[in-house]
Amino acid sequence: MGTVGIRDVAALAGVSVSTVSNVLNRPERVSATSVARVREAIETLGYVPNLSARQLRGGRSGTIGMAVFNTAIPFFNQAIFGAETVAERAGLSIMVGNSYESVVRQARHLANFEQYRVDGALVTPVTRDLSSLHRLHQRGIPVVVLDARDDAGDFDSVWLDDVGGGRLATEHLIGIGRSRIWFVGGPLGVRQNADRLAGCREAVAATAGATLTVKEGDGAGLRVGRTTGDQIAAMPAAERPDGIFAASDMEAIGLMQSLLRAGLHIPDDVAIVGYDDSDFAANTSVPLSSVRQPALAMGQSAAELLIERLSGTDSAVKQIAFDPELIERESTRGGSA
């Protein structure tokens, strides 16, 4: 049997299509007898009203588009959850698109958002160039930038001070006596990674005798960390880094897996700081020191800003900046190597 439509319901109930429509949308306009017949027909046929079509005819889809950088990074899963909790309270659902660090994929998600006429969009941009977001804005779709700041001030944005976070992580490594610092992360075309590296550079430059080596990966996650960890394990001890700042917890965990497998000790041989303070950080074989991003609160704040825009509030662009916090655990405790 094909899809059951409103005409099928009308035929079985012996009423007009307009009567069925009124029963669905304005039952107070229909006699009790007709309402009963239509509802009996709906139950018999298993008819499901096309809510999306009704919403689109009313000019609203009831949906928010959300394009994130990479859901393999736990931060984004928490941010999505935070946004969903706020959206649900407002009677909205969220359509999630994973860009996987790809400009092409992100563009495809933004085009889908436009095609499906989402009410608004939350976007974690893959690059510093935000021109693609202007197209949505020009189509009347409000946009909030998440996990990045909009320097031009065109869009509301919610972000963490990643330069400060990178500085905080590196100062911690230097503070426990480490001087051969490596930064592991990438790609550096992603603003968040570049900002974390910038903060790392500032801390190293301010410390006499400290050196910095940058290892840019072609992606993000465990694989990048493991590959770099294998490289470090094969180096002579005197040439290895004694402190590593990884641009995400997943890269830090990959590093620890390789180094521990090779027989190195953390933090005695190498101290490691990650970024995000994901749920994994406290539960690794050597609990990981990490720069905390309040992902849940950031997702909630971004959704709240978007809903404020949807309400028609005509206010100045808002920039909400969260401060990073270093959470110390065993991967850096233990003093000088």
Tab-separated table of N, CA and C in Angstrom, residues 19-128:
chain	number	residue	atom	x	y	z
A	19	THR	N	-12.638	19.479	5.445
A	19	THR	CA	-13.109	19.054	6.766
A	19	THR	C	-12.011	18.286	7.503
A	20	VAL	N	-11.312	17.413	6.791
A	20	VAL	CA	-10.191	16.692	7.411
A	20	VAL	C	-9.137	17.680	7.886
A	21	SER	N	-8.829	18.677	7.044
A	21	SER	CA	-7.839	19.690	7.416
A	21	SER	C	-8.264	20.429	8.673
A	22	ASN	N	-9.555	20.758	8.756
A	22	ASN	CA	-10.046	21.448	9.951
A	22	ASN	C	-9.959	20.572	11.190
A	23	VAL	N	-10.254	19.280	11.045
A	23	VAL	CA	-10.141	18.368	12.179
A	23	VAL	C	-8.697	18.330	12.684
A	24	LEU	N	-7.738	18.357	11.767
A	24	LEU	CA	-6.329	18.301	12.131
A	24	LEU	C	-5.833	19.600	12.751
A	25	ASN	N	-6.342	20.728	12.256
A	25	ASN	CA	-5.799	22.016	12.662
A	25	ASN	C	-6.738	22.881	13.488
A	26	ARG	N	-8.058	22.780	13.222
A	26	ARG	CA	-9.030	23.636	13.910
A	26	ARG	C	-10.282	22.817	14.245
A	27	PRO	N	-10.164	21.799	15.079
A	27	PRO	CA	-11.288	20.881	15.330
A	27	PRO	C	-12.526	21.573	15.910
A	28	GLU	N	-12.326	22.748	16.527
A	28	GLU	CA	-13.476	23.447	17.107
A	28	GLU	C	-14.470	23.931	16.041
A	29	ARG	N	-14.029	23.947	14.786
A	29	ARG	CA	-14.897	24.386	13.692
A	29	ARG	C	-15.732	23.254	13.102
A	30	VAL	N	-15.520	22.022	13.574
A	30	VAL	CA	-16.148	20.850	12.969
A	30	VAL	C	-17.089	20.198	13.989
A	31	SER	N	-18.186	19.632	13.482
A	31	SER	CA	-19.145	18.968	14.374
A	31	SER	C	-18.510	17.751	15.027
A	32	ALA	N	-19.009	17.407	16.193
A	32	ALA	CA	-18.456	16.265	16.927
A	32	ALA	C	-18.572	14.983	16.120
A	33	THR	N	-19.671	14.848	15.352
A	33	THR	CA	-19.867	13.646	14.531
A	33	THR	C	-18.784	13.539	13.465
A	34	SER	N	-18.499	14.650	12.781
A	34	SER	CA	-17.478	14.629	11.723
A	34	SER	C	-16.091	14.394	12.297
A	35	VAL	N	-15.821	15.000	13.455
A	35	VAL	CA	-14.522	14.786	14.098
A	35	VAL	C	-14.328	13.304	14.405
A	36	ALA	N	-15.364	12.669	14.923
A	36	ALA	CA	-15.267	11.244	15.260
A	36	ALA	C	-15.032	10.396	14.024
A	37	ARG	N	-15.736	10.711	12.919
A	37	ARG	CA	-15.578	9.932	11.683
A	37	ARG	C	-14.178	10.098	11.104
A	38	VAL	N	-13.670	11.346	11.121
A	38	VAL	CA	-12.323	11.592	10.580
A	38	VAL	C	-11.268	10.891	11.435
A	39	ARG	N	-11.392	10.969	12.726
A	39	ARG	CA	-10.400	10.335	13.596
A	39	ARG	C	-10.440	8.819	13.482
A	40	GLU	N	-11.625	8.271	13.270
A	40	GLU	CA	-11.731	6.823	13.052
A	40	GLU	C	-11.056	6.429	11.749
A	41	ALA	N	-11.224	7.255	10.710
A	41	ALA	CA	-10.578	6.976	9.419
A	41	ALA	C	-9.063	7.076	9.538
A	42	ILE	N	-8.576	8.076	10.277
A	42	ILE	CA	-7.133	8.235	10.491
A	42	ILE	C	-6.569	7.006	11.183
A	43	GLU	N	-7.273	6.507	12.195
A	43	GLU	CA	-6.817	5.332	12.934
A	43	GLU	C	-6.825	4.092	12.048
A	44	THR	N	-7.864	3.938	11.236
A	44	THR	CA	-7.979	2.767	10.363
A	44	THR	C	-6.880	2.745	9.311
A	45	LEU	N	-6.611	3.908	8.716
A	45	LEU	CA	-5.639	3.987	7.619
A	45	LEU	C	-4.196	4.165	8.098
A	46	GLY	N	-4.031	4.527	9.372
A	46	GLY	CA	-2.678	4.786	9.871
A	46	GLY	C	-2.089	6.052	9.289
A	47	TYR	N	-2.934	7.027	9.040
A	47	TYR	CA	-2.489	8.275	8.428
A	47	TYR	C	-1.644	9.101	9.404
A	48	VAL	N	-0.516	9.624	8.916
A	48	VAL	CA	0.348	10.496	9.708
A	48	VAL	C	0.394	11.855	9.041
A	49	PRO	N	-0.047	12.914	9.691
A	49	PRO	CA	-0.019	14.242	9.081
A	49	PRO	C	1.400	14.660	8.711
A	50	ASN	N	1.552	15.348	7.589
A	50	ASN	CA	2.851	15.836	7.124
A	50	ASN	C	3.148	17.154	7.836
A	51	LEU	N	3.734	17.017	9.020
A	51	LEU	CA	3.977	18.197	9.835
A	51	LEU	C	4.933	19.166	9.158
A	52	SER	N	5.991	18.642	8.506
A	52	SER	CA	6.963	19.538	7.893
A	52	SER	C	6.331	20.382	6.806
A	53	ALA	N	5.450	19.783	6.009
A	53	ALA	CA	4.801	20.552	4.954
A	53	ALA	C	3.924	21.639	5.547
A	54	ARG	N	3.199	21.313	6.625
A	54	ARG	CA	2.360	22.311	7.261
A	54	ARG	C	3.197	23.459	7.811
A	55	GLN	N	4.376	23.121	8.403
A	55	GLN	CA	5.223	24.164	8.952
A	55	GLN	C	5.793	25.045	7.853
A	56	LEU	N	6.209	24.418	6.735
A	56	LEU	CA	6.773	25.196	5.649
A	56	LEU	C	5.738	26.135	5.045
A	57	ARG	N	4.489	25.679	4.955
A	57	ARG	CA	3.442	26.565	4.445
A	57	ARG	C	3.252	27.761	5.377
A	58	GLY	N	3.549	27.563	6.648
A	58	GLY	CA	3.432	28.654	7.610
A	58	GLY	C	4.695	29.492	7.696
A	59	GLY	N	5.717	29.166	6.888
A	59	GLY	CA	6.937	29.949	6.860
A	59	GLY	C	7.995	29.513	7.846
A	60	ARG	N	7.767	28.453	8.617
A	60	ARG	CA	8.739	27.978	9.584
A	60	ARG	C	8.873	26.463	9.479
A	61	SER	N	10.093	25.974	9.637
A	61	SER	CA	10.323	24.539	9.546
A	61	SER	C	10.337	23.875	10.918
A	62	GLY	N	10.530	24.665	11.975
A	62	GLY	CA	10.653	24.089	13.306
A	62	GLY	C	11.974	23.387	13.520
A	63	THR	N	12.966	23.694	12.656
A	63	THR	CA	14.247	22.993	12.692
A	63	THR	C	15.404	23.988	12.682
A	64	ILE	N	16.433	23.669	13.451
A	64	ILE	CA	17.691	24.413	13.446
A	64	ILE	C	18.751	23.540	12.794
A	65	GLY	N	19.495	24.096	11.871
A	65	GLY	CA	20.623	23.381	11.284
A	65	GLY	C	21.862	23.583	12.147
A	66	MET	N	22.659	22.529	12.308
A	66	MET	CA	23.882	22.635	13.111
A	66	MET	C	25.016	21.925	12.377
A	67	ALA	N	25.980	22.691	11.879
A	67	ALA	CA	27.133	22.135	11.173
A	67	ALA	C	28.349	22.227	12.079
A	68	VAL	N	28.885	21.077	12.479
A	68	VAL	CA	30.009	21.056	13.405
A	68	VAL	C	31.259	20.529	12.711
A	69	PHE	N	32.389	20.778	13.346
A	69	PHE	CA	33.692	20.471	12.768
A	69	PHE	C	33.921	18.969	12.614
A	70	ASN	N	33.730	18.238	13.714
A	70	ASN	CA	33.999	16.801	13.657
A	70	ASN	C	33.445	16.145	14.926
A	71	THR	N	32.422	15.320	14.793
A	71	THR	CA	31.818	14.681	15.965
A	71	THR	C	32.695	13.582	16.556
A	72	ALA	N	33.806	13.250	15.904
A	72	ALA	CA	34.755	12.317	16.519
A	72	ALA	C	35.453	12.977	17.704
A	73	ILE	N	35.400	14.302	17.761
A	73	ILE	CA	35.946	15.054	18.886
A	73	ILE	C	34.832	15.203	19.921
A	74	PRO	N	35.007	14.665	21.131
A	74	PRO	CA	33.906	14.650	22.110
A	74	PRO	C	33.305	16.019	22.400
A	75	PHE	N	34.098	17.080	22.278
A	75	PHE	CA	33.585	18.425	22.536
A	75	PHE	C	32.307	18.684	21.752
A	76	PHE	N	32.275	18.267	20.489
A	76	PHE	CA	31.136	18.600	19.638
A	76	PHE	C	29.897	17.794	20.008
A	77	ASN	N	30.078	16.570	20.475
A	77	ASN	CA	28.917	15.803	20.931
A	77	ASN	C	28.245	16.484	22.116
A	78	GLN	N	29.056	17.012	23.041
A	78	GLN	CA	28.502	17.715	24.196
A	78	GLN	C	27.853	19.033	23.773
A	79	ALA	N	28.482	19.728	22.840
A	79	ALA	CA	27.910	20.996	22.368
A	79	ALA	C	26.568	20.766	21.683
A	80	ILE	N	26.471	19.689	20.895
A	80	ILE	CA	25.200	19.345	20.242
A	80	ILE	C	24.129	19.062	21.292
A	81	PHE	N	24.500	18.289	22.318
A	81	PHE	CA	23.539	17.971	23.363
A	81	PHE	C	23.051	19.239	24.060
A	82	GLY	N	23.981	20.156	24.345
A	82	GLY	CA	23.602	21.406	24.980
A	82	GLY	C	22.643	22.213	24.125
A	83	ALA	N	22.920	22.274	22.825
A	83	ALA	CA	22.042	23.015	21.916
A	83	ALA	C	20.670	22.354	21.822
A	84	GLU	N	20.653	21.024	21.814
A	84	GLU	CA	19.379	20.299	21.717
A	84	GLU	C	18.487	20.552	22.922
A	85	THR	N	19.064	20.609	24.110
A	85	THR	CA	18.251	20.826	25.300
A	85	THR	C	17.542	22.174	25.245
A	86	VAL	N	18.243	23.178	24.732
A	86	VAL	CA	17.637	24.508	24.612
A	86	VAL	C	16.599	24.521	23.491
A	87	ALA	N	16.938	23.899	22.357
A	87	ALA	CA	16.023	23.885	21.216
A	87	ALA	C	14.722	23.172	21.561
A	88	GLU	N	14.825	22.053	22.269
A	88	GLU	CA	13.623	21.287	22.619
A	88	GLU	C	12.668	22.094	23.482
A	89	ARG	N	13.228	22.870	24.398
A	89	ARG	CA	12.367	23.702	25.247
A	89	ARG	C	11.615	24.745	24.418
A	90	ALA	N	12.191	25.115	23.276
A	90	ALA	CA	11.550	26.096	22.399
A	90	ALA	C	10.694	25.424	21.328
A	91	GLY	N	10.540	24.096	21.418
A	91	GLY	CA	9.733	23.379	20.438
A	91	GLY	C	10.416	23.187	19.100
A	92	LEU	N	11.752	23.208	19.097
A	92	LEU	CA	12.517	23.071	17.856
A	92	LEU	C	13.342	21.781	17.874
A	93	SER	N	13.623	21.252	16.700
A	93	SER	CA	14.518	20.105	16.569
A	93	SER	C	15.792	20.561	15.868
A	94	ILE	N	16.829	19.713	15.931
A	94	ILE	CA	18.123	20.073	15.347
A	94	ILE	C	18.520	19.068	14.273
A	95	MET	N	18.930	19.587	13.116
A	95	MET	CA	19.479	18.779	12.030
A	95	MET	C	20.996	18.969	12.046
A	96	VAL	N	21.748	17.880	12.319
A	96	VAL	CA	23.200	17.979	12.482
A	96	VAL	C	23.924	17.547	11.212
A	97	GLY	N	24.895	18.332	10.815
A	97	GLY	CA	25.778	17.983	9.704
A	97	GLY	C	27.212	17.968	10.186
A	98	ASN	N	27.953	16.901	9.887
A	98	ASN	CA	29.350	16.755	10.301
A	98	ASN	C	30.249	17.129	9.130
A	99	SER	N	31.037	18.194	9.297
A	99	SER	CA	31.879	18.671	8.195
A	99	SER	C	33.152	17.847	8.022
A	100	TYR	N	33.559	17.110	9.052
A	100	TYR	CA	34.788	16.312	8.983
A	100	TYR	C	35.965	17.122	8.448
A	101	GLU	N	36.058	18.381	8.927
A	101	GLU	CA	37.184	19.258	8.597
A	101	GLU	C	37.232	19.633	7.125
A	102	SER	N	36.170	19.423	6.376
A	102	SER	CA	36.156	19.646	4.931
A	102	SER	C	35.316	20.872	4.574
A	103	VAL	N	35.922	21.785	3.807
A	103	VAL	CA	35.194	22.962	3.329
A	103	VAL	C	34.051	22.537	2.413
A	104	VAL	N	34.292	21.516	1.595
A	104	VAL	CA	33.274	21.033	0.657
A	104	VAL	C	32.085	20.458	1.415
A	105	ARG	N	32.357	19.638	2.420
A	105	ARG	CA	31.262	19.066	3.210
A	105	ARG	C	30.470	20.156	3.931
A	106	GLN	N	31.193	21.133	4.481
A	106	GLN	CA	30.490	22.207	5.175
A	106	GLN	C	29.578	22.958	4.214
A	107	ALA	N	30.068	23.241	3.013
A	107	ALA	CA	29.249	23.942	2.025
A	107	ALA	C	28.005	23.141	1.669
A	108	ARG	N	28.154	21.817	1.611
A	108	ARG	CA	27.012	20.957	1.295
A	108	ARG	C	25.964	21.031	2.414
A	109	HIS	N	26.431	21.023	3.666
A	109	HIS	CA	25.489	21.122	4.785
A	109	HIS	C	24.758	22.462	4.772
A	110	LEU	N	25.489	23.532	4.504
A	110	LEU	CA	24.853	24.850	4.475
A	110	LEU	C	23.828	24.936	3.356
A	111	ALA	N	24.135	24.310	2.206
A	111	ALA	CA	23.172	24.287	1.102
A	111	ALA	C	21.927	23.494	1.496
A	112	ASN	N	22.125	22.385	2.226
A	112	ASN	CA	20.978	21.596	2.686
A	112	ASN	C	20.122	22.394	3.665
A	113	PHE	N	20.780	23.137	4.535
A	113	PHE	CA	20.025	23.965	5.480
A	113	PHE	C	19.138	24.950	4.722
A	114	GLU	N	19.696	25.532	3.688
A	114	GLU	CA	18.919	26.484	2.892
A	114	GLU	C	17.771	25.786	2.174
A	115	GLN	N	18.066	24.604	1.612
A	115	GLN	CA	17.047	23.857	0.873
A	115	GLN	C	15.890	23.442	1.785
A	116	TYR	N	16.220	23.016	3.005
A	116	TYR	CA	15.187	22.577	3.938
A	116	TYR	C	14.568	23.737	4.725
A	117	ARG	N	15.017	24.929	4.423
A	117	ARG	CA	14.453	26.139	5.031
A	117	ARG	C	14.487	26.083	6.549
A	118	VAL	N	15.653	25.771	7.083
A	118	VAL	CA	15.777	25.762	8.536
A	118	VAL	C	15.499	27.157	9.068
A	119	ASP	N	15.044	27.222	10.298
A	119	ASP	CA	14.738	28.517	10.892
A	119	ASP	C	16.001	29.307	11.209
A	120	GLY	N	17.080	28.603	11.535
A	120	GLY	CA	18.346	29.242	11.863
A	120	GLY	C	19.451	28.209	11.836
A	121	ALA	N	20.703	28.653	11.976
A	121	ALA	CA	21.829	27.720	11.883
A	121	ALA	C	22.885	28.031	12.933
A	122	LEU	N	23.434	26.965	13.512
A	122	LEU	CA	24.601	27.031	14.381
A	122	LEU	C	25.752	26.409	13.608
A	123	VAL	N	26.843	27.141	13.432
A	123	VAL	CA	27.912	26.669	12.553
A	123	VAL	C	29.271	26.820	13.222
A	124	THR	N	30.032	25.722	13.227
A	124	THR	CA	31.446	25.774	13.580
A	124	THR	C	32.229	25.831	12.273
A	125	PRO	N	32.736	27.005	11.887
A	125	PRO	CA	33.376	27.131	10.574
A	125	PRO	C	34.677	26.338	10.483
A	126	VAL	N	34.892	25.745	9.315
A	126	VAL	CA	36.097	24.956	9.086
A	126	VAL	C	37.305	25.859	8.871
A	127	THR	N	37.083	27.038	8.294
A	127	THR	CA	38.173	27.983	8.051
A	127	THR	C	37.820	29.339	8.659
A	128	ARG	N	38.757	30.269	8.580
A	128	ARG	CA	38.520	31.620	9.073
A	128	ARG	C	37.567	32.392	8.171
